Coordinates of C-alpha atoms in Angstrom, one line a residue:
M1 CA 0.0 0.0 0.0
N2 CA 2.7 2.4 1.0
E3 CA 4.7 1.6 -2.2
K4 CA 1.6 2.1 -4.2
R5 CA 1.2 5.6 -2.7
L6 CA 4.8 6.6 -3.4
K7 CA 4.6 5.3 -7.0
L8 CA 1.4 7.5 -7.5
L9 CA 3.3 10.5 -6.3
S10 CA 6.3 10.0 -8.6
E11 CA 5.1 8.1 -11.7
G12 CA 2.1 7.5 -14.0
P13 CA 0.0 9.8 -16.1
V14 CA -0.2 13.2 -14.6
T15 CA -3.9 13.7 -15.1
K16 CA -4.7 10.4 -13.5
S17 CA -2.4 11.2 -10.5
I18 CA -4.1 14.5 -10.0
L19 CA -7.6 13.0 -10.2
V20 CA -6.6 10.1 -7.8
M21 CA -5.2 12.5 -5.2
S22 CA -7.7 15.2 -5.6
L23 CA -11.2 13.6 -6.2
P24 CA -11.3 12.1 -2.6
V25 CA -10.1 15.5 -1.3
V26 CA -12.8 17.3 -3.4
M27 CA -15.4 14.9 -2.2
G28 CA -14.2 15.6 1.4
M29 CA -14.3 19.3 0.7
M30 CA -18.0 18.9 -0.6
V31 CA -18.6 17.3 2.8
Q32 CA -17.0 20.2 4.4
V33 CA -19.3 22.5 2.3
L34 CA -22.2 20.7 3.8
Y35 CA -21.2 21.7 7.2
N36 CA -21.9 25.2 6.2
L37 CA -24.9 24.7 4.0
V38 CA -26.7 22.3 6.4
D39 CA -26.5 25.0 9.2
T40 CA -27.7 27.6 6.7
F41 CA -30.5 25.4 5.5
F42 CA -31.8 24.4 8.9
I43 CA -31.4 28.0 10.4
G44 CA -33.2 29.3 7.4
K45 CA -36.2 27.1 8.1
L46 CA -36.6 29.0 11.3
D47 CA -37.8 31.8 8.8
N48 CA -35.9 34.4 10.9
P49 CA -33.5 36.6 8.9
N50 CA -31.9 37.8 12.1
Q51 CA -30.8 34.3 13.0
L52 CA -29.6 33.6 9.5
A53 CA -27.6 36.9 9.5
A54 CA -26.1 35.8 12.9
A55 CA -24.8 32.5 11.5
S56 CA -23.3 34.6 8.6
I57 CA -21.7 37.1 11.0
S58 CA -20.2 34.2 13.0
T59 CA -18.6 32.5 10.0
P60 CA -15.3 34.5 10.2
I61 CA -14.7 32.9 13.7
F62 CA -14.9 29.4 12.3
M63 CA -12.6 30.5 9.4
I64 CA -10.2 32.0 11.8
L65 CA -10.0 28.7 13.7
M66 CA -9.3 26.8 10.4
A67 CA -6.7 29.4 9.4
L68 CA -4.8 29.0 12.6
A69 CA -5.0 25.2 12.2
G70 CA -3.9 25.7 8.6
I71 CA -0.6 27.2 9.8
I72 CA 0.2 23.8 11.3
G73 CA -1.5 21.6 8.7
T74 CA -0.2 23.4 5.6
G75 CA 3.4 24.0 6.9
A76 CA 3.8 20.5 8.2
A77 CA 2.2 18.9 5.2
S78 CA 4.6 20.8 2.8
Y79 CA 7.7 19.6 4.7
I80 CA 6.3 16.0 5.2
S81 CA 5.8 15.7 1.4
R82 CA 9.3 16.9 0.7
C83 CA 10.8 14.6 3.4
L84 CA 9.0 11.6 1.8
G85 CA 10.4 12.7 -1.6
E86 CA 13.8 12.6 -0.1
K87 CA 13.1 9.3 1.6
N88 CA 13.6 10.8 5.0
N89 CA 10.6 9.0 6.8
E90 CA 11.9 9.6 10.4
Q91 CA 12.0 13.4 9.9
A92 CA 8.4 13.1 8.5
D93 CA 7.3 11.3 11.6
K94 CA 8.8 14.0 13.8
T95 CA 7.1 16.8 11.8
L96 CA 3.7 15.1 12.1
S97 CA 4.0 14.6 15.9
I98 CA 5.4 18.2 16.5
G99 CA 2.7 19.7 14.3
M100 CA -0.1 18.1 16.2
G101 CA 1.3 19.1 19.7
V102 CA 1.6 22.6 18.6
C103 CA -1.9 22.6 17.2
I104 CA -3.4 21.5 20.5
I105 CA -1.5 24.2 22.4
L106 CA -2.5 26.9 19.9
A107 CA -6.2 25.8 20.1
L108 CA -6.1 26.1 24.0
V109 CA -4.8 29.7 23.7
V110 CA -7.5 30.6 21.2
M111 CA -10.3 29.1 23.2
I112 CA -9.4 30.8 26.4
S113 CA -8.6 34.3 24.9
G114 CA -11.7 34.1 22.7
I115 CA -14.0 33.4 25.6
I116 CA -12.5 36.1 27.7
F117 CA -13.0 38.8 25.0
I118 CA -16.1 37.4 23.3
K119 CA -18.3 40.5 23.8
P120 CA -16.0 43.0 22.1
L121 CA -15.3 40.3 19.5
I122 CA -19.0 40.0 18.7
T123 CA -19.4 43.7 18.3
I124 CA -16.4 43.9 15.8
L125 CA -17.9 41.2 13.7
G126 CA -20.8 43.5 12.7
T127 CA -23.8 42.7 14.8
S128 CA -26.8 44.8 15.3
N129 CA -29.1 44.9 18.2
D130 CA -31.3 42.3 16.6
T131 CA -28.5 39.9 15.8
F132 CA -26.2 40.3 18.9
K133 CA -27.7 37.5 21.1
Y134 CA -27.8 34.9 18.3
T135 CA -24.2 35.8 17.2
Y136 CA -23.1 35.5 20.9
D137 CA -24.6 32.1 21.3
Y138 CA -23.2 30.7 18.1
T139 CA -19.7 32.1 18.6
L140 CA -19.4 31.0 22.2
V141 CA -20.0 27.3 21.3
L142 CA -17.4 27.6 18.4
L143 CA -14.8 28.9 20.7
I144 CA -15.5 26.2 23.3
G145 CA -15.0 23.7 20.5
S146 CA -11.7 25.2 19.3
I147 CA -9.6 22.0 19.9
P148 CA -11.6 19.5 17.9
I149 CA -12.3 22.0 15.1
M150 CA -8.6 23.0 14.7
C151 CA -7.1 19.6 15.2
N152 CA -9.6 18.0 12.9
F153 CA -8.7 20.4 10.1
A154 CA -4.9 20.1 10.6
M155 CA -4.9 16.3 10.9
G156 CA -6.9 16.0 7.7
Q157 CA -4.1 18.0 5.8
L158 CA -1.4 15.9 7.4
L159 CA -3.0 12.6 6.3
R160 CA -3.2 14.0 2.6
S161 CA 0.5 15.0 2.8
E162 CA 1.4 11.2 2.7
G163 CA -1.1 10.4 0.0
D164 CA -3.9 9.2 2.3
A165 CA -6.6 11.3 0.6
M166 CA -9.2 8.6 1.1
G167 CA -8.7 8.5 4.8
S168 CA -9.0 12.2 5.0
M169 CA -12.3 12.1 3.0
I170 CA -13.8 9.4 5.2
G171 CA -13.1 11.5 8.3
M172 CA -14.8 14.6 6.8
L173 CA -17.7 12.4 5.7
I174 CA -18.1 11.0 9.2
G175 CA -18.1 14.5 10.7
T176 CA -20.7 15.8 8.2
V177 CA -23.1 12.9 8.7
I178 CA -22.9 13.4 12.4
N179 CA -23.5 17.2 11.9
I180 CA -26.5 16.7 9.5
A181 CA -28.1 14.2 11.9
L182 CA -27.7 16.4 15.0
D183 CA -28.7 19.7 13.4
P184 CA -32.5 19.1 13.4
V185 CA -32.2 17.6 16.9
F186 CA -30.5 20.6 18.5
I187 CA -32.1 23.3 16.5
F188 CA -35.8 22.1 16.5
A189 CA -36.3 19.2 18.9
L190 CA -34.3 20.8 21.8
G191 CA -35.3 24.3 20.8
L192 CA -31.7 25.6 20.9
E193 CA -32.1 27.3 17.5
T194 CA -28.8 29.0 16.4
K195 CA -26.8 27.6 19.3
G196 CA -27.9 24.2 18.4
A197 CA -26.4 24.5 14.9
A198 CA -23.1 25.4 16.4
I199 CA -23.2 22.5 18.9
A200 CA -23.9 20.1 16.0
T201 CA -21.0 21.5 14.1
V202 CA -18.5 21.1 17.0
L203 CA -19.7 17.5 17.7
G204 CA -19.3 16.7 13.9
N205 CA -15.7 17.9 14.0
T206 CA -15.0 15.9 17.2
S207 CA -16.3 12.8 15.5
A208 CA -13.9 13.3 12.5
L209 CA -11.0 14.0 14.8
L210 CA -11.6 10.7 16.7
Y211 CA -11.6 8.8 13.4
Y212 CA -8.2 10.4 12.4
C213 CA -6.8 9.5 15.7
Y214 CA -7.9 5.9 15.3
R215 CA -6.3 5.8 11.8
Y216 CA -2.9 6.7 13.1
I217 CA -3.1 4.6 16.2
S218 CA -4.2 1.5 14.3
G219 CA -1.2 1.7 11.9
K220 CA -3.2 2.4 8.7
T221 CA -0.9 5.2 7.8
L222 CA 2.6 5.6 6.3
L223 CA 3.6 7.9 9.1
K224 CA 3.5 7.3 12.8
L225 CA 2.2 9.8 15.4
K226 CA 4.4 9.5 18.5
P227 CA 4.2 11.8 21.5
S228 CA 7.9 11.1 22.3
Y229 CA 8.7 13.0 19.0
F230 CA 7.1 16.2 20.4
T231 CA 10.3 17.9 21.1
F232 CA 12.0 21.2 20.1
D233 CA 13.5 20.8 16.6
K234 CA 14.5 24.1 15.1
I235 CA 14.4 22.9 11.5
I236 CA 11.0 21.4 11.7
Y237 CA 9.5 24.5 13.5
K238 CA 11.1 26.7 10.9
E239 CA 9.6 24.7 8.0
I240 CA 6.2 24.6 9.6
F241 CA 5.9 28.3 10.3
T242 CA 7.8 29.8 7.3
I243 CA 5.4 27.9 5.0
G244 CA 2.3 27.6 7.3
I245 CA 2.1 31.3 8.2
P246 CA 2.1 32.7 4.7
S247 CA -0.4 30.1 3.6
S248 CA -2.8 30.8 6.5
L249 CA -2.5 34.6 6.2
N250 CA -4.7 34.2 3.2
Q251 CA -7.5 32.6 5.1
L252 CA -7.0 35.0 8.0
L253 CA -7.4 37.9 5.6
V254 CA -10.4 36.2 4.1
S255 CA -11.9 36.3 7.6
V256 CA -11.0 39.9 8.0
A257 CA -12.5 40.7 4.6
M258 CA -15.7 38.9 5.7
I259 CA -15.9 40.9 8.9
I260 CA -15.6 44.1 6.7
C261 CA -18.1 42.7 4.3
N262 CA -20.6 42.0 7.1
N263 CA -20.1 45.5 8.5
I264 CA -20.7 47.2 5.1
A265 CA -23.7 44.8 4.5
A266 CA -25.1 45.7 8.0
S267 CA -24.9 49.4 7.0
Y268 CA -27.5 48.6 4.2
S269 CA -29.7 46.2 6.4
D270 CA -29.8 42.9 8.1
I271 CA -31.7 41.6 5.1
V272 CA -28.5 42.2 3.1
V273 CA -26.4 40.5 5.6
A274 CA -28.7 37.5 5.5
G275 CA -28.6 37.5 1.6
L276 CA -24.8 37.9 1.6
G277 CA -24.5 35.0 4.0
V278 CA -26.5 32.6 1.9
A279 CA -24.7 33.7 -1.4
S280 CA -21.4 33.3 0.2
K281 CA -22.1 29.8 1.4
I282 CA -23.2 28.8 -2.0
I283 CA -19.9 30.2 -3.5
T284 CA -18.0 27.9 -1.2
I285 CA -19.2 25.0 -3.4
G286 CA -16.9 26.2 -6.1
T287 CA -14.1 27.5 -3.9
F288 CA -13.9 24.3 -1.9
I289 CA -13.7 22.2 -5.1
F290 CA -10.7 24.3 -6.1
M291 CA -9.2 23.9 -2.6
G292 CA -9.6 20.2 -3.0
F293 CA -7.8 20.1 -6.3
A294 CA -5.1 22.4 -4.9
A295 CA -4.7 20.3 -1.9
G296 CA -4.5 17.1 -4.1
C297 CA -1.8 18.7 -6.2
Q298 CA 0.2 19.9 -3.2
P299 CA 1.8 16.5 -2.3
L300 CA 2.4 15.7 -6.0
V301 CA 4.3 19.0 -6.5
G302 CA 6.2 18.7 -3.2
F303 CA 7.3 15.1 -3.8
N304 CA 8.4 15.7 -7.4
Y305 CA 10.0 19.0 -6.6
G306 CA 11.9 17.3 -3.7
A307 CA 12.9 14.6 -6.2
K308 CA 14.2 17.3 -8.7
N309 CA 11.6 16.2 -11.3
I310 CA 10.8 19.7 -12.6
K311 CA 9.2 18.4 -15.9
R312 CA 6.6 16.5 -13.9
V313 CA 6.0 19.6 -11.7
R314 CA 5.3 21.7 -14.8
A315 CA 2.8 19.0 -16.1
I316 CA 1.0 18.9 -12.7
I317 CA 0.5 22.7 -12.7
K318 CA -0.7 22.8 -16.3
N319 CA -3.3 20.0 -15.8
G320 CA -4.5 21.4 -12.5
I321 CA -5.1 24.8 -14.0
L322 CA -7.0 23.4 -17.0
I323 CA -9.2 21.3 -14.7
T324 CA -10.1 24.0 -12.2
S325 CA -10.7 26.5 -15.0
L326 CA -13.2 24.2 -16.8
I327 CA -15.0 23.5 -13.5
G328 CA -15.1 27.2 -12.7
V329 CA -16.8 28.2 -16.1
T330 CA -19.4 25.4 -15.7
L331 CA -20.4 26.3 -12.2
C332 CA -20.6 30.1 -13.0
A333 CA -23.0 29.3 -15.8
L334 CA -25.2 26.8 -13.9
F335 CA -25.4 28.8 -10.7
G336 CA -26.1 32.0 -12.6
I337 CA -29.1 30.5 -14.4
F338 CA -30.6 29.0 -11.3
A339 CA -29.6 31.7 -8.8
S340 CA -33.0 32.7 -7.4
Y341 CA -34.1 29.1 -7.0
I342 CA -31.0 28.3 -5.1
I343 CA -31.3 31.1 -2.7
S344 CA -35.0 30.3 -2.1
F345 CA -34.2 26.8 -1.2
F346 CA -32.4 28.1 2.0
I347 CA -34.8 30.8 3.0
P348 CA -38.4 31.6 1.8
S349 CA -38.2 35.4 2.6
P350 CA -38.7 37.2 -0.7
E351 CA -36.6 40.2 0.4
V352 CA -33.6 37.9 1.2
V353 CA -34.1 35.9 -2.1
D354 CA -34.1 39.2 -4.2
V355 CA -30.9 40.5 -2.5
G356 CA -29.2 37.1 -2.3
T357 CA -29.7 36.5 -6.1
T358 CA -28.1 39.8 -7.0
I359 CA -25.1 39.2 -4.8
L360 CA -24.7 35.5 -5.8
R361 CA -24.6 36.4 -9.6
A362 CA -22.0 39.0 -8.9
L363 CA -19.8 36.7 -6.8
L364 CA -20.1 33.8 -9.4
L365 CA -17.9 35.8 -11.8
S366 CA -14.9 34.9 -9.6
L367 CA -15.3 31.2 -10.1
P368 CA -13.4 30.8 -13.5
F369 CA -10.3 32.5 -11.9
V370 CA -10.2 31.3 -8.2
G371 CA -9.0 27.7 -9.1
V372 CA -6.1 29.0 -11.1
H373 CA -4.9 31.3 -8.3
M374 CA -5.2 28.5 -5.7
I375 CA -3.2 25.9 -7.9
C376 CA -0.4 28.6 -8.4
T377 CA -0.3 29.5 -4.6
T378 CA -0.4 25.9 -3.4
T379 CA 2.4 25.0 -5.9
I380 CA 4.7 27.7 -4.6
Q381 CA 4.0 26.7 -1.0
A382 CA 4.6 22.9 -1.9
M383 CA 8.0 24.0 -3.3
G384 CA 8.9 25.6 0.0
K385 CA 9.1 29.2 -1.4
A386 CA 8.1 31.0 1.7
L387 CA 8.4 34.7 0.6
P388 CA 6.5 34.3 -2.7
G389 CA 3.9 32.3 -0.8
L390 CA 3.7 35.0 1.7
F391 CA 3.2 37.6 -1.1
L392 CA 0.4 35.6 -2.8
S393 CA -1.3 34.9 0.5
I394 CA -1.6 38.5 1.5
S395 CA -2.2 40.0 -2.0
R396 CA -5.6 38.5 -2.8
Q397 CA -7.4 39.7 0.4
G398 CA -5.0 42.2 1.9
I399 CA -3.3 44.3 -0.8
F400 CA -6.2 44.2 -3.3
Y401 CA -9.6 42.9 -2.1
I402 CA -9.9 44.8 1.3
P403 CA -9.0 48.2 -0.1
M404 CA -10.9 47.6 -3.3
L405 CA -14.0 46.6 -1.3
I406 CA -13.9 49.8 0.7
V407 CA -13.1 52.1 -2.2
L408 CA -15.6 50.6 -4.6
N409 CA -18.4 50.6 -2.0
K410 CA -17.6 54.3 -1.3
Y411 CA -17.8 55.4 -4.9
F412 CA -20.2 52.9 -6.5
G413 CA -22.3 51.9 -3.6
F414 CA -23.9 48.5 -3.5
N415 CA -22.6 47.4 -7.0
G416 CA -19.1 48.4 -6.0
F417 CA -19.5 46.3 -2.9
I418 CA -20.6 43.1 -4.6
Y419 CA -18.3 43.3 -7.6
A420 CA -15.1 43.9 -5.6
Q421 CA -14.3 40.2 -5.4
P422 CA -14.5 39.3 -9.0
I423 CA -12.3 42.2 -10.1
T424 CA -9.7 41.2 -7.5
D425 CA -9.6 37.6 -8.6
V426 CA -8.9 38.6 -12.3
L427 CA -6.0 40.6 -11.1
M428 CA -4.7 37.8 -8.9
V429 CA -4.7 35.3 -11.8
V430 CA -2.4 37.4 -13.8
I431 CA 0.0 38.0 -10.8
S432 CA 0.0 34.4 -9.7
I433 CA 0.8 32.9 -13.1
L434 CA 3.6 35.4 -13.8
L435 CA 5.2 34.8 -10.3
L436 CA 5.0 31.0 -10.6
R437 CA 6.5 31.1 -14.0
K438 CA 9.4 33.2 -13.0
I439 CA 10.2 30.7 -10.0
I440 CA 10.0 27.7 -12.1
N441 CA 12.2 29.1 -14.8
K442 CA 14.8 30.2 -12.3
D443 CA 14.8 26.8 -10.6
H444 CA 15.1 25.0 -14.0
K445 CA 18.1 27.2 -14.9
L446 CA 19.8 26.5 -11.6
E447 CA 19.2 22.8 -12.2
Q448 CA 20.7 22.9 -15.6
L449 CA 23.7 24.9 -14.3
K450 CA 24.3 22.2 -11.6
A451 CA 24.0 19.4 -14.1
K452 CA 26.5 21.2 -16.4
E453 CA 28.9 21.6 -13.4
V454 CA 28.7 17.9 -12.5
M455 CA 29.3 17.0 -16.1
M456 CA 32.4 19.2 -16.4
H457 CA 33.6 17.8 -13.0
K458 CA 33.3 14.3 -14.4
E459 CA 35.1 15.1 -17.6
Q460 CA 38.0 16.6 -15.6
I461 CA 38.2 13.4 -13.5
T462 CA 38.2 11.4 -16.7
E463 CA 41.0 13.5 -18.3
S464 CA 43.0 13.2 -15.1
S465 CA 42.8 9.4 -15.1
F466 CA 44.1 9.3 -18.7
E467 CA 47.0 11.5 -17.9

């Protein structure tokens, strides 16, 4: 089994390798989308726009938890893939164990500090008098569940780093099934409403985490999770944080952007906040598919880059971009045609449906471009390029989107507000492709130069032996 995984990473048709690695992750990501959509669906059935708005306002907290876990998950996964490519399995085992230990400590810090400062935090998120209580209830439960939420997300990434995409997907599926089953129980049967949706989400994440732990403990994985390996290793910590922080800055900035979006939406009305919330959740169907393909390509790029197989790295990038672009165009067309029907499926309120449809059709224009940006960014991270990875991570939401959101809303009002994201994504595709091409060409030239130097050295040795 382990030899089969290694062969998949290093050999075989590129498109097939991408699909084998990515489709289980994409399916798992779709399961992750259900976490969000199921909560939105059941809360929408309460027919209370304020509670639906509260769930949307609380979403950045969940994303911040995932972003912090992503520091560990992405950073450790990148280094693990490269270690496996270099056949250094012991270092990969140490990275796995250190990564999970740090994730638990980080989750504890987040939980305690978040609960202490929860009231000012809720205010910053963009609540109104009508949504404050519901947002408080939802956010408090998420913070209490910081450890299972963060560790579940990180461990799923670490499983994928060794090629165990199926194991990662099964864990996410278990978590989602539990969440779907518990949502109506807590929301309606027990009358907990918004708070019940948050409780179901935490319990779903807990179930998935328990499965991942079982998978490691039972020896079904290539790598071993050993508490004795949780020590201070300067090299491993450097690798985790230099790659993980730039990667997760993007998601942290997404959370900041969502907070700003919610505040701007609240300046129009809570109906706009509710419509934005539903539209944004629907858009995650596309973005999570792209995240799945990017995550599936990451170990392929990391392994082959570590093995100095630049030709295969180029092929992986090209095929990954083509696949995500085609999916993006297809989803943009389909969701655009049926936008109003999709929004009304989640909440019957005519006002929310009208606003949500307008917002959804604007946001859909990003889909043909987001996948390309994600493939480029993930490739750079998998190659261990910390500074370029940092630049791409902060550019999409920090350098371009947030300022553009504020400026376009100021000068063009509601239309500027909803079209800021598509405009940003077009710019980011151009920047990402140019930067990635520059990095690969530079590395290729360096490899050619090294090969030439080795050849010259061999020739010198041969000439000396004849003399």
